[in-house]
């Protein structure tokens, strides 16, 4: 994890060197304190959460707090009673729909959004979701191939 963060910071630094105007968009997560680039409309804000998990965790926390508050209300209690009744009446309980992994390549949504936004900022144009995913997948394949090549080279140098 530490190596990943270091790699990320080195990348962030080279991005900021190449595009100094993006410095204005540099902010720090109020929760885990990691630096990240935010959208220009949020530039200068210090109360943001990073897209690497804190944003999502906060959103879930807020939504579960909201639903707890809601069900505490009288109207909510009534609604819950009706819902429970419905649930009991149902013969086959249906599972919540699963998010298809194929579309996002298995990456968490806030992270994809972040990478897409940063790519668009860097390139000064709108980078589409599809284009970005294709790029990520290509990078991934190149990286894996390089690792295999290295392993093969090492085996050749160190025969059993
Ligand atoms: Zn964070």
mmCIF file of N, CA and C in Angstrom, residues 4 16 27 30 38 42-44 71-72 77 88 94 102 107 109 112 115 118 124 128 130 135-136 138 157:
data_model
loop_
_atom_site.group_PDB
_atom_site.id
_atom_site.type_symbol
_atom_site.label_atom_id
_atom_site.label_comp_id
_atom_site.label_asym_id
_atom_site.label_seq_id
_atom_site.Cartn_x
_atom_site.Cartn_y
_atom_site.Cartn_z
ATOM 1 N N UNK A 4 2.342 1.877 -3.316
ATOM 2 C CA UNK A 4 1.329 2.364 -4.248
ATOM 3 C C UNK A 4 1.129 3.864 -4.066
ATOM 4 N N UNK A 16 1.915 17.647 -12.064
ATOM 5 C CA UNK A 16 1.906 19.053 -11.662
ATOM 6 C C UNK A 16 3.074 19.818 -12.278
ATOM 7 N N UNK A 27 -5.654 19.347 -3.666
ATOM 8 C CA UNK A 27 -6.267 19.467 -2.352
ATOM 9 C C UNK A 27 -5.930 18.229 -1.530
ATOM 10 N N UNK A 30 -9.809 15.400 3.771
ATOM 11 C CA UNK A 30 -9.988 15.813 5.168
ATOM 12 C C UNK A 30 -9.978 14.605 6.096
ATOM 13 N N UNK A 38 -8.567 17.861 -7.584
ATOM 14 C CA UNK A 38 -10.013 17.966 -7.604
ATOM 15 C C UNK A 38 -10.441 18.775 -8.826
ATOM 16 N N UNK A 42 -13.998 22.979 -7.567
ATOM 17 C CA UNK A 42 -13.783 22.776 -6.129
ATOM 18 C C UNK A 42 -12.413 23.278 -5.672
ATOM 19 N N UNK A 43 -11.683 23.936 -6.579
ATOM 20 C CA UNK A 43 -10.330 24.388 -6.248
ATOM 21 C C UNK A 43 -10.349 25.273 -5.014
ATOM 22 N N UNK A 44 -9.405 25.058 -4.125
ATOM 23 C CA UNK A 44 -9.282 25.883 -2.931
ATOM 24 C C UNK A 44 -10.078 25.366 -1.747
ATOM 25 N N UNK A 71 -36.418 6.179 9.594
ATOM 26 C CA UNK A 71 -37.237 5.133 10.209
ATOM 27 C C UNK A 71 -37.576 5.433 11.657
ATOM 28 N N UNK A 72 -36.850 6.426 12.229
ATOM 29 C CA UNK A 72 -37.197 6.826 13.590
ATOM 30 C C UNK A 72 -38.490 7.634 13.593
ATOM 31 N N UNK A 77 -41.922 4.691 10.652
ATOM 32 C CA UNK A 77 -42.277 3.459 11.367
ATOM 33 C C UNK A 77 -43.448 2.750 10.697
ATOM 34 N N UNK A 88 -43.003 -10.281 4.215
ATOM 35 C CA UNK A 88 -43.490 -11.569 4.685
ATOM 36 C C UNK A 88 -44.394 -12.221 3.651
ATOM 37 N N UNK A 94 -36.282 -11.470 -3.455
ATOM 38 C CA UNK A 94 -35.325 -11.246 -4.549
ATOM 39 C C UNK A 94 -34.049 -10.601 -4.005
ATOM 40 N N UNK A 102 -18.059 -6.117 -15.587
ATOM 41 C CA UNK A 102 -17.548 -5.891 -16.937
ATOM 42 C C UNK A 102 -17.425 -4.426 -17.332
ATOM 43 N N UNK A 107 -13.152 -1.755 -11.282
ATOM 44 C CA UNK A 107 -12.620 -0.630 -10.496
ATOM 45 C C UNK A 107 -13.758 0.069 -9.770
ATOM 46 N N UNK A 109 -16.232 2.798 -8.611
ATOM 47 C CA UNK A 109 -16.788 3.915 -9.382
ATOM 48 C C UNK A 109 -16.161 5.283 -9.053
ATOM 49 N N UNK A 112 -12.815 5.572 -10.755
ATOM 50 C CA UNK A 112 -12.939 5.729 -12.207
ATOM 51 C C UNK A 112 -13.297 7.167 -12.555
ATOM 52 N N UNK A 115 -10.198 9.359 -12.071
ATOM 53 C CA UNK A 115 -9.197 9.193 -13.130
ATOM 54 C C UNK A 115 -9.688 9.841 -14.427
ATOM 55 N N UNK A 118 -9.362 13.658 -13.957
ATOM 56 C CA UNK A 118 -7.965 14.101 -13.998
ATOM 57 C C UNK A 118 -7.413 13.980 -15.428
ATOM 58 N N UNK A 124 -6.903 18.539 -21.352
ATOM 59 C CA UNK A 124 -7.647 19.716 -21.784
ATOM 60 C C UNK A 124 -8.802 19.397 -22.720
ATOM 61 N N UNK A 128 -13.360 10.183 -22.670
ATOM 62 C CA UNK A 128 -14.549 9.360 -22.423
ATOM 63 C C UNK A 128 -14.215 8.172 -21.520
ATOM 64 N N UNK A 130 -14.996 5.113 -21.924
ATOM 65 C CA UNK A 130 -14.563 3.979 -22.717
ATOM 66 C C UNK A 130 -13.069 4.093 -23.055
ATOM 67 N N UNK A 135 -7.503 2.402 -22.096
ATOM 68 C CA UNK A 135 -6.128 2.778 -21.765
ATOM 69 C C UNK A 135 -5.627 2.030 -20.536
ATOM 70 N N UNK A 136 -6.477 2.003 -19.502
ATOM 71 C CA UNK A 136 -6.107 1.320 -18.257
ATOM 72 C C UNK A 136 -5.826 -0.147 -18.528
ATOM 73 N N UNK A 138 -4.969 -1.548 -21.369
ATOM 74 C CA UNK A 138 -3.767 -1.698 -22.180
ATOM 75 C C UNK A 138 -2.526 -1.607 -21.282
ATOM 76 N N UNK A 157 19.056 -16.158 -16.992
ATOM 77 C CA UNK A 157 20.323 -15.789 -16.356
ATOM 78 C C UNK A 157 20.680 -16.747 -15.217
#
